[in-house]
């Protein structure tokens, strides 16, 4: 984990938040490479689960919703974490982290266990009074339920169909930590899939399979995944089945994604509290009923973390010196996930070479996310691209000026091919699409 955190900072994936002011505990900023990586996760998810399916539509709802939403969803009452408070320094801790003594000041004067609501409170408008209290959403899901009727009326979808959303969620976590695993501000990718009650098992299995396929394509080792069936008594009362998809992180098992059958709990509560009829009318029978819901949820930041942990490799690799090797750190991201797809590297900074290389870069950049780099030795530049997971390096050398060809180096095999500049785009496209 330390290696990933340090690589992330050194290479521009993820920086500590507000760093020039001494940071803000457990907040992180995505740097130039991190934002590409995270966008690749979100775009592939959207392409796969929204654009490629006739039974799905997307949505993007407000971060701050009417507080009644959180009353109806149960969050105001139940979205709590237990904690104890030190009566001396007033720090708050999870009960298992302050057994009898305050880990901050050592005082033994602690309160009993209290329930602490983890929603972020704010005020709407200039007056900070109770009537103006609002909350930053702790999940994206309620946006889908609240807009269910509007989506139904405008999209002409029929059951089964789903609504998907990607966006930020906020939780005032008592124990954030482990890099981007648990933060107070994070992103989710969620689907509410509306079905008839009788079909719930079929669609639960369908989404479980989809989540497994997603993990495989993210490059995750199946041996590190654990499907935890939440037993009776621990599940929410309205759910007949919930599976937590866990991953063996370096710090222990942790939830990566979740899949829950929510019955018609949410639509029923919103219908009661809002007074709006949220029923669905079957177009054939005319029968009206509240659809049931299967909810698969993915954490974006945890996806990024897992992708980085899985991609990280240390290998002995040959150097330019005959028979010598040194350590190569390489991020073997699946190609679709790599933040930069192609690096264009002129062998030297000589003007005629860099002009040619810039011309090639200009052409490639229209179709691929590219980087141009002409500083340092070619060996060092290759190693830098390995460390950020760039699948292909295109090297422009003096021969290129004569034969209009370049060297294409493969990140994984380190094999080098000579490719005609006129065929370079096709060559890269073909190889970027293969096996990813
Ligand atoms: P945990 O048990 O780890 O607190 P949870 O069960 O509260 O997670 P859900 O409410 O099911 O999580 O949220 C759905 C997904 O959102 C999680 O599977 C996870 O990927 C992500 N997630 C939840 N809380 C955080 C957080 N504080 N930081 C980053 N991602 C989070």
Short mmCIF file of C-alpha atoms in Angstrom, two decimals, residues 54-59 147-163 194 280:
data_model
loop_
_atom_site.label_atom_id
_atom_site.label_comp_id
_atom_site.label_asym_id
_atom_site.label_seq_id
_atom_site.Cartn_x
_atom_site.Cartn_y
_atom_site.Cartn_z
CA UNK A 54 -31.77 -0.92 -24.23
CA UNK A 55 -33.13 -1.48 -20.71
CA UNK A 56 -31.09 1.28 -19.02
CA UNK A 57 -31.14 5.07 -18.82
CA UNK A 58 -28.87 7.50 -17.01
CA UNK A 59 -29.52 10.30 -14.55
CA UNK A 147 -37.19 10.66 -10.18
CA UNK A 148 -38.66 7.23 -10.91
CA UNK A 149 -42.01 8.59 -12.10
CA UNK A 150 -40.48 11.32 -14.28
CA UNK A 151 -38.15 8.83 -15.92
CA UNK A 152 -41.00 6.40 -16.49
CA UNK A 153 -43.21 9.09 -18.03
CA UNK A 154 -40.53 10.49 -20.33
CA UNK A 155 -38.42 7.50 -21.36
CA UNK A 156 -41.24 5.07 -22.27
CA UNK A 157 -39.31 2.25 -20.55
CA UNK A 158 -41.16 -0.88 -19.50
CA UNK A 159 -40.21 -3.31 -16.75
CA UNK A 160 -37.63 -4.57 -16.32
CA UNK A 161 -35.52 -1.44 -16.68
CA UNK A 162 -32.84 0.36 -14.74
CA UNK A 163 -31.68 3.86 -13.90
CA UNK A 194 -36.85 -2.08 -11.44
CA UNK A 280 -46.27 1.37 -12.48
#
